[in-house]
Amino acid sequence: MSNLFQTLALVLASATPRELARQIHYLKVENRILRGKLPKRIAVTPAERRRLVRFGAKLGRALVSIVYPETLRRWIREEKSGRPLREGGRKRKPFDVRKLVVKLARGNGWNYTPILGELKKLSVKAISRNTVKRILRIKVTMSMSGNEKTIC
């Protein structure tokens, strides 16, 4: 592994600024191609997040990354303030929406699709069939463990 770093250091030390600019341009094109093959959201581990913050903080606005620039700037601010980094993932649906999903499932014995239709009639937006499914799956798991009161 150290041989690889020695080779890389030798290439960089012997390169002229014009050659370095061509290499950087190539790497940017390569990154664009690879980013086009990635899914919309990329899960980044806390260790990867720390590495991105450590190296991205030095680049400033010239940064092009696998995460949104605003996200990286927020991570850098959080790192400087000393606060722990937030957990990844999306926020949960509001409690009243989850409660309504469980109530509709219990009261009518409906599956996911009719519940989703009722929620849309009630103007509950930005909820998918899989979200309803996940809410009901969590509800079943909670009721099996005896913690039913925490959800409803």
Tab-separated table of N, CA and C in Angstrom:
chain	number	residue	atom	x	y	z
A	1	MET	N	0.812	-1.190	0.000
A	1	MET	CA	0.000	0.000	0.000
A	1	MET	C	0.861	1.262	0.000
A	2	SER	N	1.976	1.230	0.755
A	2	SER	CA	2.848	2.399	0.784
A	2	SER	C	3.505	2.622	-0.574
A	3	ASN	N	3.706	1.545	-1.338
A	3	ASN	CA	4.271	1.660	-2.671
A	3	ASN	C	3.336	2.480	-3.565
A	4	LEU	N	2.037	2.283	-3.395
A	4	LEU	CA	1.051	3.039	-4.169
A	4	LEU	C	1.158	4.529	-3.847
A	5	PHE	N	1.279	4.860	-2.566
A	5	PHE	CA	1.394	6.258	-2.171
A	5	PHE	C	2.704	6.879	-2.648
A	6	GLN	N	3.762	6.097	-2.621
A	6	GLN	CA	5.044	6.608	-3.119
A	6	GLN	C	4.953	6.907	-4.610
A	7	THR	N	4.300	6.006	-5.356
A	7	THR	CA	4.133	6.212	-6.789
A	7	THR	C	3.295	7.459	-7.056
A	8	LEU	N	2.194	7.598	-6.291
A	8	LEU	CA	1.326	8.760	-6.455
A	8	LEU	C	2.079	10.048	-6.107
A	9	ALA	N	2.847	10.023	-5.050
A	9	ALA	CA	3.625	11.198	-4.656
A	9	ALA	C	4.657	11.546	-5.719
A	10	LEU	N	5.270	10.542	-6.300
A	10	LEU	CA	6.256	10.772	-7.349
A	10	LEU	C	5.610	11.400	-8.576
A	11	VAL	N	4.427	10.898	-8.958
A	11	VAL	CA	3.719	11.449	-10.120
A	11	VAL	C	3.341	12.898	-9.868
A	12	LEU	N	2.819	13.185	-8.673
A	12	LEU	CA	2.406	14.554	-8.361
A	12	LEU	C	3.598	15.500	-8.266
A	13	ALA	N	4.700	15.019	-7.708
A	13	ALA	CA	5.878	15.881	-7.567
A	13	ALA	C	6.504	16.204	-8.915
A	14	SER	N	6.440	15.264	-9.850
A	14	SER	CA	7.065	15.501	-11.146
A	14	SER	C	6.130	16.174	-12.145
A	15	ALA	N	4.863	16.318	-11.799
A	15	ALA	CA	3.897	16.889	-12.735
A	15	ALA	C	4.006	18.411	-12.767
A	16	THR	N	3.795	18.962	-13.926
A	16	THR	CA	3.759	20.407	-14.074
A	16	THR	C	2.346	20.884	-13.753
A	17	PRO	N	2.165	22.161	-13.507
A	17	PRO	CA	0.820	22.664	-13.221
A	17	PRO	C	-0.183	22.358	-14.350
A	18	ARG	N	0.278	22.391	-15.585
A	18	ARG	CA	-0.614	22.091	-16.706
A	18	ARG	C	-1.052	20.623	-16.662
A	19	GLU	N	-0.108	19.720	-16.363
A	19	GLU	CA	-0.456	18.301	-16.259
A	19	GLU	C	-1.405	18.053	-15.086
A	20	LEU	N	-1.170	18.735	-13.968
A	20	LEU	CA	-2.070	18.605	-12.817
A	20	LEU	C	-3.476	19.085	-13.169
A	21	ALA	N	-3.565	20.185	-13.898
A	21	ALA	CA	-4.873	20.690	-14.305
A	21	ALA	C	-5.587	19.679	-15.197
A	22	ARG	N	-4.843	19.021	-16.109
A	22	ARG	CA	-5.459	17.995	-16.968
A	22	ARG	C	-5.926	16.800	-16.141
A	23	GLN	N	-5.125	16.406	-15.142
A	23	GLN	CA	-5.517	15.285	-14.287
A	23	GLN	C	-6.767	15.621	-13.472
A	24	ILE	N	-6.822	16.831	-12.956
A	24	ILE	CA	-7.997	17.264	-12.196
A	24	ILE	C	-9.228	17.288	-13.090
A	25	HIS	N	-9.072	17.806	-14.305
A	25	HIS	CA	-10.191	17.832	-15.247
A	25	HIS	C	-10.676	16.413	-15.544
A	26	TYR	N	-9.749	15.493	-15.754
A	26	TYR	CA	-10.118	14.099	-16.007
A	26	TYR	C	-10.884	13.521	-14.812
A	27	LEU	N	-10.384	13.769	-13.604
A	27	LEU	CA	-11.048	13.239	-12.417
A	27	LEU	C	-12.451	13.820	-12.246
A	28	LYS	N	-12.628	15.091	-12.590
A	28	LYS	CA	-13.964	15.694	-12.519
A	28	LYS	C	-14.911	15.028	-13.505
A	29	VAL	N	-14.446	14.783	-14.723
A	29	VAL	CA	-15.281	14.100	-15.722
A	29	VAL	C	-15.613	12.689	-15.248
A	30	GLU	N	-14.621	12.008	-14.726
A	30	GLU	CA	-14.835	10.654	-14.220
A	30	GLU	C	-15.855	10.651	-13.078
A	31	ASN	N	-15.756	11.625	-12.179
A	31	ASN	CA	-16.714	11.722	-11.076
A	31	ASN	C	-18.131	11.975	-11.578
A	32	ARG	N	-18.283	12.840	-12.587
A	32	ARG	CA	-19.613	13.088	-13.152
A	32	ARG	C	-20.216	11.814	-13.717
A	33	ILE	N	-19.411	11.032	-14.410
A	33	ILE	CA	-19.886	9.771	-14.984
A	33	ILE	C	-20.318	8.816	-13.873
A	34	LEU	N	-19.474	8.677	-12.857
A	34	LEU	CA	-19.793	7.768	-11.751
A	34	LEU	C	-21.009	8.239	-10.967
A	35	ARG	N	-21.153	9.568	-10.759
A	35	ARG	CA	-22.321	10.095	-10.066
A	35	ARG	C	-23.605	9.805	-10.821
A	36	GLY	N	-23.523	9.791	-12.145
A	36	GLY	CA	-24.698	9.483	-12.947
A	36	GLY	C	-25.175	8.047	-12.770
A	37	LYS	N	-24.299	7.174	-12.305
A	37	LYS	CA	-24.656	5.772	-12.105
A	37	LYS	C	-25.112	5.475	-10.684
A	38	LEU	N	-25.020	6.450	-9.807
A	38	LEU	CA	-25.390	6.255	-8.410
A	38	LEU	C	-26.886	6.488	-8.218
A	39	PRO	N	-27.460	5.925	-7.130
A	39	PRO	CA	-28.864	6.215	-6.821
A	39	PRO	C	-29.007	7.666	-6.366
A	40	LYS	N	-30.247	8.118	-6.221
A	40	LYS	CA	-30.501	9.505	-5.834
A	40	LYS	C	-29.904	9.835	-4.469
A	41	ARG	N	-30.124	8.959	-3.495
A	41	ARG	CA	-29.618	9.197	-2.138
A	41	ARG	C	-28.499	8.223	-1.826
A	42	ILE	N	-27.455	8.731	-1.229
A	42	ILE	CA	-26.330	7.895	-0.837
A	42	ILE	C	-26.227	7.942	0.681
A	43	ALA	N	-26.224	6.782	1.308
A	43	ALA	CA	-26.077	6.723	2.760
A	43	ALA	C	-24.591	6.835	3.091
A	44	VAL	N	-24.263	7.812	3.902
A	44	VAL	CA	-22.880	8.059	4.277
A	44	VAL	C	-22.724	7.704	5.749
A	45	THR	N	-21.734	6.889	6.059
A	45	THR	CA	-21.490	6.503	7.449
A	45	THR	C	-20.882	7.675	8.211
A	46	PRO	N	-20.963	7.652	9.545
A	46	PRO	CA	-20.341	8.743	10.316
A	46	PRO	C	-18.845	8.897	10.053
A	47	ALA	N	-18.136	7.785	9.855
A	47	ALA	CA	-16.698	7.885	9.563
A	47	ALA	C	-16.466	8.556	8.211
A	48	GLU	N	-17.279	8.202	7.213
A	48	GLU	CA	-17.154	8.842	5.894
A	48	GLU	C	-17.516	10.313	5.987
A	49	ARG	N	-18.512	10.621	6.806
A	49	ARG	CA	-18.933	12.008	6.991
A	49	ARG	C	-17.789	12.827	7.580
A	50	ARG	N	-17.107	12.277	8.597
A	50	ARG	CA	-15.972	12.991	9.192
A	50	ARG	C	-14.861	13.225	8.170
A	51	ARG	N	-14.591	12.225	7.315
A	51	ARG	CA	-13.558	12.390	6.289
A	51	ARG	C	-13.951	13.475	5.295
A	52	LEU	N	-15.219	13.481	4.875
A	52	LEU	CA	-15.673	14.519	3.945
A	52	LEU	C	-15.546	15.898	4.574
A	53	VAL	N	-15.890	16.008	5.850
A	53	VAL	CA	-15.782	17.300	6.534
A	53	VAL	C	-14.324	17.729	6.622
A	54	ARG	N	-13.439	16.790	6.988
A	54	ARG	CA	-12.019	17.131	7.158
A	54	ARG	C	-11.414	17.660	5.861
A	55	PHE	N	-11.701	17.002	4.746
A	55	PHE	CA	-11.094	17.426	3.483
A	55	PHE	C	-11.915	18.507	2.778
A	56	GLY	N	-13.232	18.508	2.965
A	56	GLY	CA	-14.080	19.479	2.286
A	56	GLY	C	-14.001	20.866	2.880
A	57	ALA	N	-13.701	20.963	4.167
A	57	ALA	CA	-13.628	22.275	4.819
A	57	ALA	C	-12.529	23.133	4.201
A	58	LYS	N	-11.481	22.510	3.706
A	58	LYS	CA	-10.349	23.247	3.132
A	58	LYS	C	-10.644	23.748	1.714
A	59	LEU	N	-11.630	23.136	1.051
A	59	LEU	CA	-11.897	23.500	-0.335
A	59	LEU	C	-12.854	24.672	-0.476
A	60	GLY	N	-13.741	24.853	0.475
A	60	GLY	CA	-14.675	25.971	0.396
A	60	GLY	C	-15.689	25.795	-0.714
A	61	ARG	N	-15.933	26.850	-1.474
A	61	ARG	CA	-16.979	26.839	-2.497
A	61	ARG	C	-16.601	26.065	-3.755
A	62	ALA	N	-15.345	25.714	-3.913
A	62	ALA	CA	-14.900	25.003	-5.110
A	62	ALA	C	-15.265	23.521	-5.062
A	63	LEU	N	-15.981	23.132	-4.035
A	63	LEU	CA	-16.238	21.732	-3.767
A	63	LEU	C	-17.383	21.173	-4.619
A	64	VAL	N	-17.162	20.001	-5.194
A	64	VAL	CA	-18.203	19.213	-5.842
A	64	VAL	C	-18.160	17.864	-5.161
A	65	SER	N	-19.272	17.452	-4.560
A	65	SER	CA	-19.239	16.283	-3.695
A	65	SER	C	-20.396	15.343	-3.995
A	66	ILE	N	-20.387	14.191	-3.318
A	66	ILE	CA	-21.486	13.230	-3.465
A	66	ILE	C	-22.681	13.629	-2.613
A	67	VAL	N	-22.494	14.585	-1.721
A	67	VAL	CA	-23.600	15.099	-0.913
A	67	VAL	C	-23.887	16.528	-1.356
A	68	TYR	N	-25.067	17.017	-1.025
A	68	TYR	CA	-25.413	18.385	-1.383
A	68	TYR	C	-24.453	19.356	-0.702
A	69	PRO	N	-24.070	20.435	-1.392
A	69	PRO	CA	-23.156	21.405	-0.784
A	69	PRO	C	-23.684	21.981	0.532
A	70	GLU	N	-25.016	22.219	0.608
A	70	GLU	CA	-25.585	22.749	1.853
A	70	GLU	C	-25.391	21.759	2.999
A	71	THR	N	-25.545	20.460	2.692
A	71	THR	CA	-25.366	19.433	3.717
A	71	THR	C	-23.937	19.425	4.214
A	72	LEU	N	-22.996	19.483	3.306
A	72	LEU	CA	-21.589	19.483	3.706
A	72	LEU	C	-21.255	20.728	4.514
A	73	ARG	N	-21.778	21.881	4.125
A	73	ARG	CA	-21.541	23.108	4.892
A	73	ARG	C	-22.132	22.992	6.300
A	74	ARG	N	-23.337	22.367	6.403
A	74	ARG	CA	-23.938	22.166	7.718
A	74	ARG	C	-23.068	21.249	8.573
A	75	TRP	N	-22.548	20.164	7.969
A	75	TRP	CA	-21.673	19.256	8.702
A	75	TRP	C	-20.427	19.980	9.200
A	76	ILE	N	-19.867	20.853	8.355
A	76	ILE	CA	-18.664	21.603	8.742
A	76	ILE	C	-18.993	22.533	9.907
A	77	ARG	N	-20.152	23.217	9.831
A	77	ARG	CA	-20.562	24.096	10.941
A	77	ARG	C	-20.736	23.299	12.226
A	78	GLU	N	-21.388	22.133	12.126
A	78	GLU	CA	-21.600	21.300	13.315
A	78	GLU	C	-20.269	20.809	13.885
A	79	GLU	N	-19.338	20.472	13.013
A	79	GLU	CA	-18.024	20.007	13.457
A	79	GLU	C	-17.283	21.126	14.191
A	80	LYS	N	-17.354	22.358	13.661
A	80	LYS	CA	-16.672	23.487	14.296
A	80	LYS	C	-17.305	23.854	15.630
A	81	SER	N	-18.636	23.682	15.734
A	81	SER	CA	-19.317	24.057	16.971
A	81	SER	C	-19.113	23.031	18.075
A	82	GLY	N	-18.648	21.839	17.706
A	82	GLY	CA	-18.401	20.812	18.710
A	82	GLY	C	-19.607	19.945	19.004
A	83	ARG	N	-20.733	20.222	18.348
A	83	ARG	CA	-21.922	19.391	18.562
A	83	ARG	C	-21.742	18.067	17.847
A	84	PRO	N	-22.374	17.023	18.367
A	84	PRO	CA	-22.298	15.737	17.652
A	84	PRO	C	-23.081	15.804	16.349
A	85	LEU	N	-22.633	15.036	15.363
A	85	LEU	CA	-23.307	15.029	14.074
A	85	LEU	C	-24.665	14.369	14.188
A	86	ARG	N	-25.643	14.883	13.431
A	86	ARG	CA	-26.986	14.311	13.457
A	86	ARG	C	-27.002	12.953	12.788
A	87	GLU	N	-27.978	12.166	13.168
A	87	GLU	CA	-28.169	10.860	12.530
A	87	GLU	C	-28.639	11.079	11.095
A	88	GLY	N	-28.303	10.150	10.225
A	88	GLY	CA	-28.736	10.235	8.841
A	88	GLY	C	-30.182	9.806	8.683
A	89	GLY	N	-30.681	9.920	7.494
A	89	GLY	CA	-32.039	9.474	7.211
A	89	GLY	C	-33.048	10.602	7.275
A	90	ARG	N	-34.240	10.265	6.850
A	90	ARG	CA	-35.297	11.260	6.835
A	90	ARG	C	-36.014	11.308	8.169
A	91	LYS	N	-36.708	12.406	8.396
A	91	LYS	CA	-37.482	12.542	9.621
A	91	LYS	C	-38.711	11.645	9.538
A	92	ARG	N	-39.188	11.224	10.689
A	92	ARG	CA	-40.390	10.390	10.732
A	92	ARG	C	-41.609	11.229	10.412
A	93	LYS	N	-42.664	10.553	10.013
A	93	LYS	CA	-43.925	11.249	9.783
A	93	LYS	C	-44.452	11.748	11.127
A	94	PRO	N	-45.221	12.835	11.116
A	94	PRO	CA	-45.751	13.361	12.381
A	94	PRO	C	-46.587	12.311	13.117
A	95	PHE	N	-46.637	12.438	14.429
A	95	PHE	CA	-47.325	11.466	15.267
A	95	PHE	C	-48.798	11.358	14.890
A	96	ASP	N	-49.441	12.506	14.609
A	96	ASP	CA	-50.872	12.451	14.296
A	96	ASP	C	-51.144	11.689	13.000
A	97	VAL	N	-50.234	11.760	12.024
A	97	VAL	CA	-50.405	11.008	10.775
A	97	VAL	C	-50.241	9.515	11.052
A	98	ARG	N	-49.246	9.156	11.845
A	98	ARG	CA	-49.049	7.738	12.181
A	98	ARG	C	-50.240	7.202	12.955
A	99	LYS	N	-50.743	8.016	13.876
A	99	LYS	CA	-51.896	7.603	14.675
A	99	LYS	C	-53.125	7.394	13.785
A	100	LEU	N	-53.322	8.282	12.815
A	100	LEU	CA	-54.440	8.168	11.888
A	100	LEU	C	-54.333	6.905	11.033
A	101	VAL	N	-53.125	6.572	10.585
A	101	VAL	CA	-52.917	5.359	9.788
A	101	VAL	C	-53.295	4.125	10.600
A	102	VAL	N	-52.846	4.084	11.846
A	102	VAL	CA	-53.147	2.935	12.704
A	102	VAL	C	-54.644	2.861	12.987
A	103	LYS	N	-55.282	4.012	13.208
A	103	LYS	CA	-56.723	4.052	13.486
A	103	LYS	C	-57.526	3.552	12.286
A	104	LEU	N	-57.139	3.968	11.079
A	104	LEU	CA	-57.833	3.507	9.878
A	104	LEU	C	-57.660	2.003	9.675
A	105	ALA	N	-56.473	1.510	9.966
A	105	ALA	CA	-56.216	0.076	9.795
A	105	ALA	C	-57.008	-0.738	10.805
A	106	ARG	N	-57.064	-0.275	12.030
A	106	ARG	CA	-57.800	-0.995	13.078
A	106	ARG	C	-59.300	-0.935	12.858
A	107	GLY	N	-59.796	0.265	12.615
A	107	GLY	CA	-61.249	0.471	12.542
A	107	GLY	C	-61.904	-0.205	11.349
A	108	ASN	N	-61.190	-0.288	10.237
A	108	ASN	CA	-61.803	-0.801	9.013
A	108	ASN	C	-61.190	-2.105	8.530
A	109	GLY	N	-60.058	-2.477	9.079
A	109	GLY	CA	-59.394	-3.688	8.612
A	109	GLY	C	-58.832	-3.534	7.205
A	110	TRP	N	-58.517	-2.307	6.817
A	110	TRP	CA	-58.042	-2.047	5.474
A	110	TRP	C	-56.563	-2.405	5.330
A	111	ASN	N	-56.187	-2.604	4.075
A	111	ASN	CA	-54.775	-2.767	3.728
A	111	ASN	C	-54.194	-1.409	3.362
A	112	TYR	N	-52.993	-1.431	2.798
A	112	TYR	CA	-52.262	-0.187	2.546
A	112	TYR	C	-52.929	0.733	1.534
A	113	THR	N	-53.391	0.184	0.439
A	113	THR	CA	-53.913	1.023	-0.647
A	113	THR	C	-55.173	1.790	-0.245
A	114	PRO	N	-56.195	1.164	0.381
A	114	PRO	CA	-57.356	1.957	0.813
A	114	PRO	C	-57.007	3.014	1.860
A	115	ILE	N	-56.077	2.688	2.736
A	115	ILE	CA	-55.654	3.674	3.742
A	115	ILE	C	-54.999	4.865	3.052
A	116	LEU	N	-54.172	4.584	2.050
A	116	LEU	CA	-53.515	5.655	1.301
A	116	LEU	C	-54.548	6.531	0.596
A	117	GLY	N	-55.589	5.907	0.027
A	117	GLY	CA	-56.656	6.671	-0.621
A	117	GLY	C	-57.384	7.576	0.352
A	118	GLU	N	-57.683	7.071	1.540
A	118	GLU	CA	-58.352	7.895	2.551
A	118	GLU	C	-57.466	9.051	2.997
A	119	LEU	N	-56.186	8.781	3.157
A	119	LEU	CA	-55.274	9.860	3.555
A	119	LEU	C	-55.220	10.953	2.505
A	120	LYS	N	-55.240	10.566	1.237
A	120	LYS	CA	-55.228	11.582	0.172
A	120	LYS	C	-56.524	12.384	0.170
A	121	LYS	N	-57.664	11.713	0.473
A	121	LYS	CA	-58.937	12.430	0.578
A	121	LYS	C	-58.905	13.440	1.721
A	122	LEU	N	-58.177	13.096	2.781
A	122	LEU	CA	-58.068	13.975	3.941
A	122	LEU	C	-56.947	15.006	3.783
A	123	SER	N	-56.380	15.095	2.587
A	123	SER	CA	-55.322	16.054	2.239
A	123	SER	C	-54.030	15.826	3.006
A	124	VAL	N	-53.737	14.571	3.350
A	124	VAL	CA	-52.440	14.244	3.933
A	124	VAL	C	-51.514	13.997	2.760
A	125	LYS	N	-50.542	14.885	2.590
A	125	LYS	CA	-49.674	14.813	1.419
A	125	LYS	C	-48.337	14.183	1.769
A	126	ALA	N	-47.612	13.831	0.729
A	126	ALA	CA	-46.244	13.313	0.836
A	126	ALA	C	-46.167	12.063	1.704
A	127	ILE	N	-47.070	11.134	1.454
A	127	ILE	CA	-47.002	9.845	2.132
A	127	ILE	C	-47.174	8.771	1.065
A	128	SER	N	-46.334	7.780	1.110
A	128	SER	CA	-46.364	6.739	0.087
A	128	SER	C	-46.929	5.448	0.663
A	129	ARG	N	-47.179	4.512	-0.214
A	129	ARG	CA	-47.700	3.209	0.191
A	129	ARG	C	-46.702	2.503	1.107
A	130	ASN	N	-45.417	2.616	0.793
A	130	ASN	CA	-44.400	1.986	1.629
A	130	ASN	C	-44.308	2.625	3.013
A	131	THR	N	-44.587	3.922	3.106
A	131	THR	CA	-44.589	4.576	4.416
A	131	THR	C	-45.731	4.031	5.265
A	132	VAL	N	-46.921	3.889	4.657
A	132	VAL	CA	-48.066	3.312	5.373
A	132	VAL	C	-47.727	1.893	5.807
A	133	LYS	N	-47.122	1.138	4.918
A	133	LYS	CA	-46.738	-0.239	5.212
A	133	LYS	C	-45.759	-0.283	6.392
A	134	ARG	N	-44.777	0.615	6.380
A	134	ARG	CA	-43.784	0.645	7.451
A	134	ARG	C	-44.415	1.037	8.782
A	135	ILE	N	-45.334	2.007	8.758
A	135	ILE	CA	-46.012	2.431	9.990
A	135	ILE	C	-46.793	1.263	10.584
A	136	LEU	N	-47.511	0.532	9.738
A	136	LEU	CA	-48.299	-0.602	10.229
A	136	LEU	C	-47.401	-1.740	10.686
A	137	ARG	N	-46.272	-1.934	10.040
A	137	ARG	CA	-45.345	-2.983	10.454
A	137	ARG	C	-44.757	-2.643	11.818
A	138	ILE	N	-44.415	-1.385	12.036
A	138	ILE	CA	-43.906	-0.964	13.345
A	138	ILE	C	-44.983	-1.150	14.398
A	139	LYS	N	-46.225	-0.835	14.056
A	139	LYS	CA	-47.341	-0.981	14.980
A	139	LYS	C	-47.490	-2.433	15.397
A	140	VAL	N	-47.422	-3.365	14.445
A	140	VAL	CA	-47.554	-4.780	14.756
A	140	VAL	C	-46.404	-5.219	15.658
A	141	THR	N	-45.202	-4.785	15.365
A	141	THR	CA	-44.040	-5.143	16.178
A	141	THR	C	-44.195	-4.601	17.595
A	142	MET	N	-44.660	-3.359	17.711
A	142	MET	CA	-44.835	-2.759	19.029
A	142	MET	C	-45.919	-3.486	19.817
A	143	SER	N	-47.027	-3.872	19.172
A	143	SER	CA	-48.097	-4.537	19.894
A	143	SER	C	-47.681	-5.934	20.328
A	144	MET	N	-46.803	-6.589	19.573
A	144	MET	CA	-46.323	-7.915	19.943
A	144	MET	C	-45.425	-7.836	21.177
A	145	SER	N	-44.688	-6.743	21.311
A	145	SER	CA	-43.777	-6.617	22.448
A	145	SER	C	-44.463	-6.043	23.669
A	146	GLY	N	-45.737	-5.683	23.549
A	146	GLY	CA	-46.486	-5.181	24.692
A	146	GLY	C	-46.412	-3.678	24.881
A	147	ASN	N	-45.830	-2.933	23.971
A	147	ASN	CA	-45.700	-1.492	24.072
A	147	ASN	C	-46.729	-0.777	23.206
A	148	GLU	N	-47.916	-1.307	23.111
A	148	GLU	CA	-48.929	-0.784	22.204
A	148	GLU	C	-49.309	0.657	22.554
A	149	LYS	N	-49.265	1.034	23.803
A	149	LYS	CA	-49.697	2.353	24.234
A	149	LYS	C	-48.794	3.473	23.710
A	150	THR	N	-47.562	3.172	23.352
A	150	THR	CA	-46.648	4.207	22.894
A	150	THR	C	-47.001	4.729	21.513
A	151	ILE	N	-47.654	3.914	20.686
A	151	ILE	CA	-48.013	4.338	19.335
A	151	ILE	C	-49.371	5.016	19.329
A	152	CYS	N	-50.347	4.438	19.958
A	152	CYS	CA	-51.720	4.966	19.884
A	152	CYS	C	-52.074	5.749	21.109
